[in-house]
Short mmCIF file of C-alpha atoms and ligand atoms in Angstrom, two decimals:
data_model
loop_
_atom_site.label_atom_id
_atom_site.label_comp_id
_atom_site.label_asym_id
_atom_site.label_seq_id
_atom_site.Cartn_x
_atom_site.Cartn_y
_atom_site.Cartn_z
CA UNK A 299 -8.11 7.21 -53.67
CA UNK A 300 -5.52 5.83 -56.02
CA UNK A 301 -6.51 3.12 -57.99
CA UNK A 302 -4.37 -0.25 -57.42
CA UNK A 303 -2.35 -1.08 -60.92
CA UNK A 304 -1.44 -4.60 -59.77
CA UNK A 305 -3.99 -7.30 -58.11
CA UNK A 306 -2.64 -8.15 -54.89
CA UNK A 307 -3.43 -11.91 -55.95
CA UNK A 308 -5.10 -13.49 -58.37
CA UNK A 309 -7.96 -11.90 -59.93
CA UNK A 310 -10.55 -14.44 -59.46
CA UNK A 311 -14.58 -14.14 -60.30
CA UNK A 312 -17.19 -16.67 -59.15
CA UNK A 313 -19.80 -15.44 -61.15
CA UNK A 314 -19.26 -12.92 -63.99
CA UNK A 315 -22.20 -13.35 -65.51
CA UNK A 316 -23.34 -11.30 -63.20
CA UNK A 317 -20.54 -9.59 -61.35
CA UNK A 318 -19.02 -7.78 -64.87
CA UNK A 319 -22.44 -7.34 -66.23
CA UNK A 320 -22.50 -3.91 -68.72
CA UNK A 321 -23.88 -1.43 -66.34
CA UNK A 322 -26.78 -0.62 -68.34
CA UNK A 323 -27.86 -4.44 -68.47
CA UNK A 324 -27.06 -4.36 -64.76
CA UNK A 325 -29.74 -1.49 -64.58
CA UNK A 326 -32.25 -3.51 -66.57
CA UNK A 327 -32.09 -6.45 -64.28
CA UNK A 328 -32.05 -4.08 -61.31
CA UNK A 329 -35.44 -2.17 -62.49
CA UNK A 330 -37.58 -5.61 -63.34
CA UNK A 331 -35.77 -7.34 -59.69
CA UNK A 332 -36.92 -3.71 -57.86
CA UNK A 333 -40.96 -4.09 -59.15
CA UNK A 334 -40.88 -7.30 -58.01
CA UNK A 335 -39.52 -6.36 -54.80
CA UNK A 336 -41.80 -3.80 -54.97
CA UNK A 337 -44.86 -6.53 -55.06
CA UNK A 338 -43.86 -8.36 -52.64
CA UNK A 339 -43.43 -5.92 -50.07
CA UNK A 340 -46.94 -4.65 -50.84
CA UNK A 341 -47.75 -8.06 -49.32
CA UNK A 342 -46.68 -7.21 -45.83
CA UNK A 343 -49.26 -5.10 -43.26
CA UNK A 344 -46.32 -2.21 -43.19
CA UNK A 345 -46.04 -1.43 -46.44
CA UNK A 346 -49.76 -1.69 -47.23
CA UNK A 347 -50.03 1.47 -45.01
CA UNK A 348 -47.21 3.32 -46.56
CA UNK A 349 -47.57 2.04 -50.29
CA UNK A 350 -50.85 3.57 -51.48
CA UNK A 351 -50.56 6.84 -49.40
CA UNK A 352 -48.01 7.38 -52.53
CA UNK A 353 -49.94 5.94 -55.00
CA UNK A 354 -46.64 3.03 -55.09
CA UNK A 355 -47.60 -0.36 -57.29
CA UNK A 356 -44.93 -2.59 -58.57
CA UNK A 357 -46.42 -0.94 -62.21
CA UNK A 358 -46.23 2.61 -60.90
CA UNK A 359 -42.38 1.96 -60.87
CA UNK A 360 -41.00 2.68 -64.03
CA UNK A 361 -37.66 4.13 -63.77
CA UNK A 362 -34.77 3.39 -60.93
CA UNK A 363 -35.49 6.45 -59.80
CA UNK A 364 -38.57 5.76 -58.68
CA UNK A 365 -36.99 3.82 -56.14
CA UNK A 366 -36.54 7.42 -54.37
CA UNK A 367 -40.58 7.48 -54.09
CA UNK A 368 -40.52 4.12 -51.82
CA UNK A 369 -41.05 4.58 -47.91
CA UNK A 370 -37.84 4.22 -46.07
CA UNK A 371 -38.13 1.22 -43.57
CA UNK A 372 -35.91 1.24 -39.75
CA UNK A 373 -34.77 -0.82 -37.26
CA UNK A 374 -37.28 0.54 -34.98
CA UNK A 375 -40.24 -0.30 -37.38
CA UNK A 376 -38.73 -3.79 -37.62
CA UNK A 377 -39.09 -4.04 -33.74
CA UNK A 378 -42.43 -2.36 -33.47
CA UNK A 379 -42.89 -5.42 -35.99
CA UNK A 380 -41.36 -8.36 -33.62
CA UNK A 381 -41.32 -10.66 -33.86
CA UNK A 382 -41.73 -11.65 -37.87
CA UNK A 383 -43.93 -8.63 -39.35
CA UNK A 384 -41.92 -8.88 -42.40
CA UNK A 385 -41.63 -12.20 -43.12
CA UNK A 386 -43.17 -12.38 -46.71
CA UNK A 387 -44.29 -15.85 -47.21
CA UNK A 388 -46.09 -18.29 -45.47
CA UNK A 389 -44.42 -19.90 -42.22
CA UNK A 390 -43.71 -23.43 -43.87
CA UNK A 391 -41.65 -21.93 -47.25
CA UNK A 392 -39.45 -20.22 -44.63
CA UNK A 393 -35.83 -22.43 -44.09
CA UNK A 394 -33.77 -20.79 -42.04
CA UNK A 395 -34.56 -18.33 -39.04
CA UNK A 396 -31.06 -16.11 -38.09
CA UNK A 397 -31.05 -13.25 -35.82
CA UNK A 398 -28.92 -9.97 -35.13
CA UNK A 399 -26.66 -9.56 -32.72
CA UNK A 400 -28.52 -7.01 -30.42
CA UNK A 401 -27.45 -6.21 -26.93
CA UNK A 402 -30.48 -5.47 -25.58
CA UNK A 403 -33.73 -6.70 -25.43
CA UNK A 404 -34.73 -9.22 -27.65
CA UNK A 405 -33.63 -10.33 -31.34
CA UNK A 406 -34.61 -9.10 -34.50
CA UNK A 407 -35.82 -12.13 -36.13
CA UNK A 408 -34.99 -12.70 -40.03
CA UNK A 409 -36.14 -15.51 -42.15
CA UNK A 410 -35.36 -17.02 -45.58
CA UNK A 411 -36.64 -19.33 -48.09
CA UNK A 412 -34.38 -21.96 -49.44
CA UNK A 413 -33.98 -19.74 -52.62
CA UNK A 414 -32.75 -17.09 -50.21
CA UNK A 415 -30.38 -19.68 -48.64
CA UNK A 416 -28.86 -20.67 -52.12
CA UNK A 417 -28.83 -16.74 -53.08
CA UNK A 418 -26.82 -15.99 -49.73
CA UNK A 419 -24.39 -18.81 -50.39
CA UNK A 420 -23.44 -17.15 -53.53
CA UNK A 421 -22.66 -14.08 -52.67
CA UNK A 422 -20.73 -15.35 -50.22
CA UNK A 423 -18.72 -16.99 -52.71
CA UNK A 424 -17.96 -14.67 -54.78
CA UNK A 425 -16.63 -12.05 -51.75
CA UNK A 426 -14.31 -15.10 -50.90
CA UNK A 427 -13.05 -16.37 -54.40
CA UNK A 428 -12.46 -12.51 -54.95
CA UNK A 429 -10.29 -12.71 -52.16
CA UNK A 430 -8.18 -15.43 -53.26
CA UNK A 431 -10.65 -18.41 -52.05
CA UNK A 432 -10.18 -21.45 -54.17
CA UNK A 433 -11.36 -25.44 -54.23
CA UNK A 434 -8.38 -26.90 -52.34
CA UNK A 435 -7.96 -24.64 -49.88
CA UNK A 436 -8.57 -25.56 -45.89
CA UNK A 437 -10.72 -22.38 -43.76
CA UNK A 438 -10.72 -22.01 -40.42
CA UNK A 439 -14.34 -20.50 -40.26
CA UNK A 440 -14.18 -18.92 -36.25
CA UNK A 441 -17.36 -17.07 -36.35
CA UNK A 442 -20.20 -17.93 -33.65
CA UNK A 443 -22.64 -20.76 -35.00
CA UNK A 444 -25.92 -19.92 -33.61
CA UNK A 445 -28.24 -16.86 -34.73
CA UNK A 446 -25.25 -14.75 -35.53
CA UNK A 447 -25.17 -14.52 -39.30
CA UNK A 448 -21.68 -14.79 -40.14
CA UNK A 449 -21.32 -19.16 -38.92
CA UNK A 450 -23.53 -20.31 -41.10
CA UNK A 451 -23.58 -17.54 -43.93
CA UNK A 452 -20.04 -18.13 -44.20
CA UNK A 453 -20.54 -22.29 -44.11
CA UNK A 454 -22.63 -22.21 -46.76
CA UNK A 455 -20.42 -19.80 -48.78
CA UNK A 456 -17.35 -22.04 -48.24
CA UNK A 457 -19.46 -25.25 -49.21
CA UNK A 458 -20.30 -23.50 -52.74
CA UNK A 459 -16.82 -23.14 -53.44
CA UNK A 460 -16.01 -26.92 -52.71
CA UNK A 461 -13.01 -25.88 -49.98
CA UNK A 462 -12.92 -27.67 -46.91
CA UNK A 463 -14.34 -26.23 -43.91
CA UNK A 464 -12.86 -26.71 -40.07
CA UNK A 465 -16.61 -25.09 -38.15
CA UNK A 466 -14.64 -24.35 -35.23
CA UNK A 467 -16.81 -21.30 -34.53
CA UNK A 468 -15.09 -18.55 -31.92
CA UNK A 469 -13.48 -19.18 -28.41
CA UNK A 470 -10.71 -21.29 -26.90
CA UNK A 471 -7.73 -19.36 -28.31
CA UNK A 472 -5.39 -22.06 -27.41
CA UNK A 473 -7.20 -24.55 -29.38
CA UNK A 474 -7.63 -22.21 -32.49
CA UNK A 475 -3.65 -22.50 -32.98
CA UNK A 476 -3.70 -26.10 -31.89
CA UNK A 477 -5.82 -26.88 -35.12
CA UNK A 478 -4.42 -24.09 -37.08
CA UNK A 479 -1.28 -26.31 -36.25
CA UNK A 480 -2.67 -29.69 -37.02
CA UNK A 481 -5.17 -28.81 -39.81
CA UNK A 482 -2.61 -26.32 -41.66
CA UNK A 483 -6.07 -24.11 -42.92
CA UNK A 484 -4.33 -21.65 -45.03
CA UNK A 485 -7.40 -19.39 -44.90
CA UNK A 486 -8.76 -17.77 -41.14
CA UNK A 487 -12.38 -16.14 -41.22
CA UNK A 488 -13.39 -14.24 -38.02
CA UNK A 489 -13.77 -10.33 -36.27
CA UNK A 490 -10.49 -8.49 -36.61
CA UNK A 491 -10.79 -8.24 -32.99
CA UNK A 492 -10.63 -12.30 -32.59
CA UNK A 493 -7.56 -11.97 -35.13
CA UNK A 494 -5.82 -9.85 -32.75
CA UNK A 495 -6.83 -12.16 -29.21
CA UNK A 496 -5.03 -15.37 -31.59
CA UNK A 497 -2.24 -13.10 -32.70
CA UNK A 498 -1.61 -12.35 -28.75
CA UNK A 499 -2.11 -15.99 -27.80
CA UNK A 500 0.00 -16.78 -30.84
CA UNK A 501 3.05 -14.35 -29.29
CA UNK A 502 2.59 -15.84 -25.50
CA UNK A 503 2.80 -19.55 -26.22
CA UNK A 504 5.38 -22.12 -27.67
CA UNK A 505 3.23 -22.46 -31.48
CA UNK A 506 5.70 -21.34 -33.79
CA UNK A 507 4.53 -19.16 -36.29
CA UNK A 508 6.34 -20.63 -39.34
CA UNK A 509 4.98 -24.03 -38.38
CA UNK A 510 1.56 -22.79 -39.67
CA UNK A 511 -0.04 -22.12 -43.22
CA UNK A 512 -2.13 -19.39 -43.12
CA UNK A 513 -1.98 -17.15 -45.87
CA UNK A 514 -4.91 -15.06 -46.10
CA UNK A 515 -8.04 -13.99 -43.86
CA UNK A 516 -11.94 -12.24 -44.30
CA UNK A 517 -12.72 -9.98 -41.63
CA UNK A 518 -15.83 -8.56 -40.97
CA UNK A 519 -18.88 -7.74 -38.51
CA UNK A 520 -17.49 -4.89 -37.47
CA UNK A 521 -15.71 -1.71 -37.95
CA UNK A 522 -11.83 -1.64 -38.20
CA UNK A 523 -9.54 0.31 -39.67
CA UNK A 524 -6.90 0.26 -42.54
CA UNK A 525 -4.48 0.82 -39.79
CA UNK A 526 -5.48 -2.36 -37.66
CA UNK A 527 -5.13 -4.13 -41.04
CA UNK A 528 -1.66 -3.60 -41.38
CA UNK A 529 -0.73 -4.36 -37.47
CA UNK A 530 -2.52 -8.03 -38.08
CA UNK A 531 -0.60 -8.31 -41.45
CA UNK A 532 2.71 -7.77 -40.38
CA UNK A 533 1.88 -9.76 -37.04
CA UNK A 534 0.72 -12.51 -38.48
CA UNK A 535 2.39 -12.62 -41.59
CA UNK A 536 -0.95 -12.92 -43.48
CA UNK A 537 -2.80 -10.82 -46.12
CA UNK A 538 -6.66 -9.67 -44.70
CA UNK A 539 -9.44 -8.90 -46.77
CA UNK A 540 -12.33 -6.77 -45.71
CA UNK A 541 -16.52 -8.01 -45.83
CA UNK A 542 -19.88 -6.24 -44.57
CA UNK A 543 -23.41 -7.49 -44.20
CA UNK A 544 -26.00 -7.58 -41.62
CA UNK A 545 -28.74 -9.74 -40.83
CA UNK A 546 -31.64 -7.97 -41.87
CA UNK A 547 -30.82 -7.69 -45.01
CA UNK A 548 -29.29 -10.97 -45.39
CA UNK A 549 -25.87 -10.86 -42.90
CA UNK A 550 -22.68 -11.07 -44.75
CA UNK A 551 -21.79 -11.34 -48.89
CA UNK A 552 -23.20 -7.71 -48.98
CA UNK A 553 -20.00 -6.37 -50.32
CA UNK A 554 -16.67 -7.41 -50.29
CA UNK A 555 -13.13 -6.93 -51.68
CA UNK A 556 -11.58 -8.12 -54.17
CA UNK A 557 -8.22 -8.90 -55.68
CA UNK A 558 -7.00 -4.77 -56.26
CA UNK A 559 -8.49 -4.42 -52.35
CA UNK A 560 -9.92 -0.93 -53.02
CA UNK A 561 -12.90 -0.84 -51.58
CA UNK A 562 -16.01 -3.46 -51.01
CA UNK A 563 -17.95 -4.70 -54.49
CA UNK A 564 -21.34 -4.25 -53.68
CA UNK A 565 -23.26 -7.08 -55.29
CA UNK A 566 -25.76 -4.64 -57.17
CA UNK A 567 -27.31 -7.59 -58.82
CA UNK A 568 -29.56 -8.29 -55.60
CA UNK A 569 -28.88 -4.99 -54.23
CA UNK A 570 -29.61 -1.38 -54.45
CA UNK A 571 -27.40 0.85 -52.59
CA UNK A 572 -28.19 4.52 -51.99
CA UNK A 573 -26.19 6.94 -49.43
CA UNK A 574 -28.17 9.54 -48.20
CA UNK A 575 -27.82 12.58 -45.57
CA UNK A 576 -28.84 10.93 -42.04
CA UNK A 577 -30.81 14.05 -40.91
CA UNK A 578 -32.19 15.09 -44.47
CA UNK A 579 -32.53 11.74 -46.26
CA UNK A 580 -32.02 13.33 -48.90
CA UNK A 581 -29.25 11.07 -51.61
CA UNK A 582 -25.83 12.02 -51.59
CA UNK A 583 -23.44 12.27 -54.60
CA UNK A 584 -20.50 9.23 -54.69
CA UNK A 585 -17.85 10.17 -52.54
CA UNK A 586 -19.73 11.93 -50.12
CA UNK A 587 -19.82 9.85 -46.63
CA UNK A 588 -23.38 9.26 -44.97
CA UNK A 589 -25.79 6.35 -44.29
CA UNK A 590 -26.15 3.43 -46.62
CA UNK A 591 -29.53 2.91 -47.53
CA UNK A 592 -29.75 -0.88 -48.88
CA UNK A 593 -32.89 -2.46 -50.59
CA UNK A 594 -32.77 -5.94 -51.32
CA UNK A 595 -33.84 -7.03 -54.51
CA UNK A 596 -34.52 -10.92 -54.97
CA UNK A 597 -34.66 -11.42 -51.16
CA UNK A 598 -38.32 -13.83 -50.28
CA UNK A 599 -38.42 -14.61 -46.85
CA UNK A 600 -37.70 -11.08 -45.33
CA UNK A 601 -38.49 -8.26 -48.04
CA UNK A 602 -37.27 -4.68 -46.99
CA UNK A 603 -37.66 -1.65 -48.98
CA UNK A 604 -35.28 1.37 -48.37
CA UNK A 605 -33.58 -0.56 -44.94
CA UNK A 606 -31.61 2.66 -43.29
CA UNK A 607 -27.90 0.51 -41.70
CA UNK A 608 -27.20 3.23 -40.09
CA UNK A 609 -23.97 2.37 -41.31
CA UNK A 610 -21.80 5.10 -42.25
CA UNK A 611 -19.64 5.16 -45.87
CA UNK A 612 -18.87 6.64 -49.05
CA UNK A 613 -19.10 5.07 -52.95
CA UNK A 614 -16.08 5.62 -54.28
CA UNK A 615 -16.48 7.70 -57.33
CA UNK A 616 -12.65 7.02 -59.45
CA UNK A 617 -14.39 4.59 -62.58
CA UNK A 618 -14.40 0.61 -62.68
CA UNK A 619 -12.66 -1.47 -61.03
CA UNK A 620 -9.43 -3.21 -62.84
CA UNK A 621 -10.36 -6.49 -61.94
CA UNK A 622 -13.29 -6.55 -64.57
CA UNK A 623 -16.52 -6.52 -61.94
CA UNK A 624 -18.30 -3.22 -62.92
CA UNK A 625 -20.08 -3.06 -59.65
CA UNK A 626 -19.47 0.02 -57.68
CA UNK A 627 -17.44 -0.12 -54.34
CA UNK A 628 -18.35 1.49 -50.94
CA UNK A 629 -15.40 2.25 -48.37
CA UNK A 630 -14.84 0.69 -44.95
CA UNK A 631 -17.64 1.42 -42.52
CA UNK A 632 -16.42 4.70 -41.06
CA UNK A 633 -19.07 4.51 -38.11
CA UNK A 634 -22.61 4.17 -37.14
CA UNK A 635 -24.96 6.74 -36.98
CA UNK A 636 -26.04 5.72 -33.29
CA UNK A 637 -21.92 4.96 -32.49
CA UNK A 638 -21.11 8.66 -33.24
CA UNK A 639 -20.07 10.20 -29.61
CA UNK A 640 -20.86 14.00 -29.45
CA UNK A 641 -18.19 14.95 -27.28
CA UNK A 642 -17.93 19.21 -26.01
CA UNK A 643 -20.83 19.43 -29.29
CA UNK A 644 -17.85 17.83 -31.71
CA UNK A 645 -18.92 14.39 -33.18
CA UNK A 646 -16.11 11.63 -33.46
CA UNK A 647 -16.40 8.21 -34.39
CA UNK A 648 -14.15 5.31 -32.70
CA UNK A 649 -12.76 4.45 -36.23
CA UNK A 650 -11.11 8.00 -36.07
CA UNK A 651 -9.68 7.51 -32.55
CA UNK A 652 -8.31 4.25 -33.89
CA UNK A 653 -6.50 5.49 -36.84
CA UNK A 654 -4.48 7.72 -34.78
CA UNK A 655 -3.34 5.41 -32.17
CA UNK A 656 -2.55 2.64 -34.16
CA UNK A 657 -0.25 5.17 -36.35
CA UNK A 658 2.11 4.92 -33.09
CA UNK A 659 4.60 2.25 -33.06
CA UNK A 660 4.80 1.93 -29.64
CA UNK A 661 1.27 0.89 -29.12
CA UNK A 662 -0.30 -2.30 -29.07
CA UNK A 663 -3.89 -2.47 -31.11
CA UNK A 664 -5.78 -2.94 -27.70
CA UNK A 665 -7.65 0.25 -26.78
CA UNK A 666 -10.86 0.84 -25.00
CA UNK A 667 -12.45 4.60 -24.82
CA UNK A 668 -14.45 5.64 -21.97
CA UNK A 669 -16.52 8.83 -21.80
CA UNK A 670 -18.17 10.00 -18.72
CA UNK A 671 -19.74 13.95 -17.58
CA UNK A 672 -18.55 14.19 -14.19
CA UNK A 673 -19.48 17.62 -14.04
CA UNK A 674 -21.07 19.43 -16.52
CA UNK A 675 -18.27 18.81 -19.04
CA UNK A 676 -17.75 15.72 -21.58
CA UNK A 677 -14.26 14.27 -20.59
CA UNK A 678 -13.25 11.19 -22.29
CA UNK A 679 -9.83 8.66 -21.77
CA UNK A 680 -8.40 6.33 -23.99
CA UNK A 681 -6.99 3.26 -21.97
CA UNK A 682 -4.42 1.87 -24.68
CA UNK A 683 -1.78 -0.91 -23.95
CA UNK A 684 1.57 -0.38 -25.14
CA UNK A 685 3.70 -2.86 -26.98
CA UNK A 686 5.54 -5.15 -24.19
CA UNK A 687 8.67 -4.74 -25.71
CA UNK A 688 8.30 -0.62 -25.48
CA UNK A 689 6.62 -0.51 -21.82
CA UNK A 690 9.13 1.38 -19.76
CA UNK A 691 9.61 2.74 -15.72
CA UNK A 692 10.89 5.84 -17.23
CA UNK A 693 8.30 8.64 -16.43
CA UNK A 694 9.65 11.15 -18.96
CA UNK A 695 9.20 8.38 -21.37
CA UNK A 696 5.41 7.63 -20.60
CA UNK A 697 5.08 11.04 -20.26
CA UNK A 698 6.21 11.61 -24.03
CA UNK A 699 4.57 8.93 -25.70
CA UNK A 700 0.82 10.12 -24.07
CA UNK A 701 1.40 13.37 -24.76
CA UNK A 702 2.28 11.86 -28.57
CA UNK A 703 -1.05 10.14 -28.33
CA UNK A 704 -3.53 13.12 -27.43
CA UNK A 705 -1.23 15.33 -30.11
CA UNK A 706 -2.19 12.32 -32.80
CA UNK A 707 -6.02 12.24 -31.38
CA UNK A 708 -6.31 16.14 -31.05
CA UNK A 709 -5.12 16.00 -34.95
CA UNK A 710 -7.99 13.98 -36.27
CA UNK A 711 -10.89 15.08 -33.90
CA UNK A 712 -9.89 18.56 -32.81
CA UNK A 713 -10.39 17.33 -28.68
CA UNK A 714 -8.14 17.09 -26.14
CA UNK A 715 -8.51 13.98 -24.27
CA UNK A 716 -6.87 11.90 -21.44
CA UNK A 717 -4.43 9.06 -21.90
CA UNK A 718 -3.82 5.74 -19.72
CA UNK A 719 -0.93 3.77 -20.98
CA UNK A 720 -1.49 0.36 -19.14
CA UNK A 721 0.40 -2.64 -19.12
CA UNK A 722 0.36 -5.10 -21.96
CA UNK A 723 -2.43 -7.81 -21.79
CA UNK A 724 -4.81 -5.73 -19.11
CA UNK A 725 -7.52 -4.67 -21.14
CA UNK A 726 -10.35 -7.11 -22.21
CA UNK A 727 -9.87 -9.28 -25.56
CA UNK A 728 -12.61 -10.36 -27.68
CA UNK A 729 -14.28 -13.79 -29.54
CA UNK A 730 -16.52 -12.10 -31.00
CA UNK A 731 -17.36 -8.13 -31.90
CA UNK A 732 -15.42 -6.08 -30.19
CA UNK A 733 -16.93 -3.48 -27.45
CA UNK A 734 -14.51 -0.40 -27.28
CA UNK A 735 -16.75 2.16 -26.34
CA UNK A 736 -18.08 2.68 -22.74
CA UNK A 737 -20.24 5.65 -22.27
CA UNK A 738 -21.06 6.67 -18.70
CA UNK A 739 -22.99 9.53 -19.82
CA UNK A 740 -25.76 7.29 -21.85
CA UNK A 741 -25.70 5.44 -18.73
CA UNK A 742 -27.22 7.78 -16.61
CA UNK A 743 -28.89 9.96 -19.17
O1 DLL B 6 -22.19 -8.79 -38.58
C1 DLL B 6 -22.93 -9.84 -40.61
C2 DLL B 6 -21.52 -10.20 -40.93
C3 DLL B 6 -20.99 -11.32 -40.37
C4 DLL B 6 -20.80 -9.43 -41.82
C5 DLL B 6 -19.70 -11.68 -40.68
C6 DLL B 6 -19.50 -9.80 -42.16
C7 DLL B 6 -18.95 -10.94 -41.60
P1 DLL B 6 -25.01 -8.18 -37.74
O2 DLL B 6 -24.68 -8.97 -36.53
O3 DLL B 6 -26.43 -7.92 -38.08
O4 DLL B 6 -24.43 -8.87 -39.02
O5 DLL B 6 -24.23 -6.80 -37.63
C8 DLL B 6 -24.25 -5.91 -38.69
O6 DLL B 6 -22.05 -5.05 -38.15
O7 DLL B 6 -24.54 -2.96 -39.63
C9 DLL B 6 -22.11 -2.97 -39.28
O8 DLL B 6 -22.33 -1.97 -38.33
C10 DLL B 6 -21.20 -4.03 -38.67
N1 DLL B 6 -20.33 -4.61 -39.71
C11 DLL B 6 -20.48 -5.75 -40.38
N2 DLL B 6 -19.44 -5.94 -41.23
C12 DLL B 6 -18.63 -4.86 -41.10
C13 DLL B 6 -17.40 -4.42 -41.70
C14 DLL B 6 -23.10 -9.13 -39.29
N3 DLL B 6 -16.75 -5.15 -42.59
C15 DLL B 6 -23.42 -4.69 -38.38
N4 DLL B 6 -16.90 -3.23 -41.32
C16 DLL B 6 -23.37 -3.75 -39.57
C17 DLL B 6 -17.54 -2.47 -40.40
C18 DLL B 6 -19.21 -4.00 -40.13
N5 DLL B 6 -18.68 -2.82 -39.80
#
């Protein structure tokens, strides 16, 4: 990656003290936060049975590589856990109960103290003042309120700073622009796929455009790529920042951008962040992509050691950042580990399918891919909508422009795979985290 010369705003820092900390101080801090993370996980049933098999006490940890010695904790021990099996204090320090965003079954429970609550809000500001966040601005916060982390995570965040918050939370399209309108918010904070369901009800109705303020937008909660980014920023004449969390290990103010937008800060302070080989485990050098492998350091309510995202990324590996944090930065989320379709033996992620259509003009960003084994042979289709303006009766035309499309996938994944242009506005818009994937063959597996 090329380093960015210029901030793309201003280079603000909520807190340096310990965002530009001298890495070796940073260390310091990160070594005497891990052996206390250390003791209290050794409070919770889990760890007691994994801890002294290894001979592992918060005094027994001496270096930060030591942190390699700690058990590894999954989402499948959290659930063999349900419903609060990590919780690590008592029931009445705990203020806030969230929950992820499963789509089966039930929950997984998190919990935090009020020190956790105040913690969270900070990091939350300083992902938003990095991206250009500041005391008189207006946001439009249209993330669910509920157990989803990102409504209140994001309140909270917002409140630190002292800007004024509109808690519309997601939903009603119509009435989104209506207050964007009214309220002139110059910042928007939702999914990227709710960005592009207002862009679309921003082209169909009689709101115009220059009528509003927004300037800027966080996006985050799920994948997207640098390619969607610039479709929303040229169709909504904003600038979009990227953020990533999730819920068990706090939801988001995990990493962020910041003004030079070259990858996410990863707030290392309350953090440690390893990438490791998903089959192996074994830690992978910066700029090699595999699963990030987060331990929270200061976190009370809900201590995890080693928690495996599944998340797919890279640490980029080209020096400090210009803008003075000295925190390293991870890349977009290129996939999930359990998102990865093995199609004909190849793997390919979504993300990669999405670069390559949204390279072509004439598409819209709506896309849904749908794999299915009707015989004894992966075949998957990519139902895209084309821009309205380039939708044509002209066979030869359509015929061109798919055949453009399975040339751009076959480039990036190697497969040949079937193409459905459909009409503009057919396929299914989002409020919340997009669903682009249907896989007939897990179905019936
Ligand atoms: O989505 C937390 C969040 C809310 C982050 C709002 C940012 C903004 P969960 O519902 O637990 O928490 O889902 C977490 O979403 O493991 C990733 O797979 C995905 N994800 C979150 N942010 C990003 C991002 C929230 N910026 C899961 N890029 C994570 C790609 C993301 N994937």
């Amino acid at each position: 990656m090329i380093m960015n010369t210029l901030p793309i705003i201003e280079n603000n820092i909520w807190q340096p003290e310990f965002e530009c900390m001298r890495r070796d101080d940073l260390e310091a801090l990160q070594l005497q936060r891990l052996k206390k993370a250390v003791q209290r996980a050794s409070a919770l049933p889990f760890y007691q049975e994994k801890l002294p098999a290894e001979k592992l006490t918060a005094d027994s940890i001496r270096s930060l590589d030591d942190l390699r010695r700690l058990p590894m904790t999954t989402k499948a021990d959290l659930r063999d856990n349900y419903p609060l099996g990590f919780m690590g204090v008592t029931r009445n320090e705990i203020a806030r109960y969230q929950g992820t965003s499963g789509t089966t079954g039930k929950p997984t429970w998190v919990a935090y103290t009020q020190q956790d609550v105040v913690n969270w809000s900070n990091l939350c500001a300083r992902f938003l003042v990095a991206g250009g966040l500041k005391r008189e601005h207006t946001v439009q916060l249209s993330f669910g309120f509920g157990l989803f982390t990102g409504g209140f995570g994001l309140h909270f965040g917002i409140e630190q700073v002292g800007a004024a918050i509109i808690p519309i939370s997601s939903g009603n399209s119509e009435r989104q622009l209506m207050c964007m309108l009214d309220l002139q918010p110059e910042i928007l904070i939702c999914t990227p796929s709710y960005a592009l369901k207002l862009m679309d009800t921003l082209g169909q109705g009689d709101i115009d455009r220059s009528k509003l303020n927004l300037k800027h937008a966080f996006f985050g909660g799920e994948p997207w790529t640098e390619n969607m980014r610039t479709r929303i920023e040229e169709g909504m004449g904003i600038r979009c920042w990227n953020n990533y969390g999730l819920a068990e290990i706090q939801g988001p103010g995990v990493s962020g951008e910041c003004a030079y937008r070259n990858g996410m800060h990863f707030q290392e302070d309350q953090f440690i962040f390893e990438v490791v080989d998903p089959q192996t485990l074994e830690p992978l050098p910066d700029g090699e992509r595999g699963e990030i492998v987060i331990t929270p350091l200061v976190r009370e309510g809900f201590p995890l050691l080693r928690y495996r995202t599944r998340d797919i990324g890279f640490i980029y590996n080209d020096g400090e950042c210009p803008c003075g944090r000295t925190s390293r930065r991870m890349s977009r989320i290129l996939g999930r580990t359990d998102d990865m379709l093995i199609i004909r033996g190849v793997n390919v992620f979504p993300s990669q399918i999405e670069t390559a259509l949204l390279k072509i003009d004439s598409l819209a960003p709506h896309y849904m891919i749908e794999v299915s084994r009707p015989e004894a042979m992966d075949e998957v289709t990519v139902h895209i909508e084309m821009r309205p303006e380039m939708f044509s009766d002209s066979m030869i035309e359509m015929q061109n422009i798919r055949r453009e499309i399975s040339g751009a996938i076959a480039q990036v994944t190697g497969l040949h795979i079937k193409v459905n242009l459909v009409s503009p506005n057919t396929l299914e818009r989002f409020e919340g985290k997009a669903r682009r994937v249907i896989d007939h063959r897990k179905l019936v597996d």
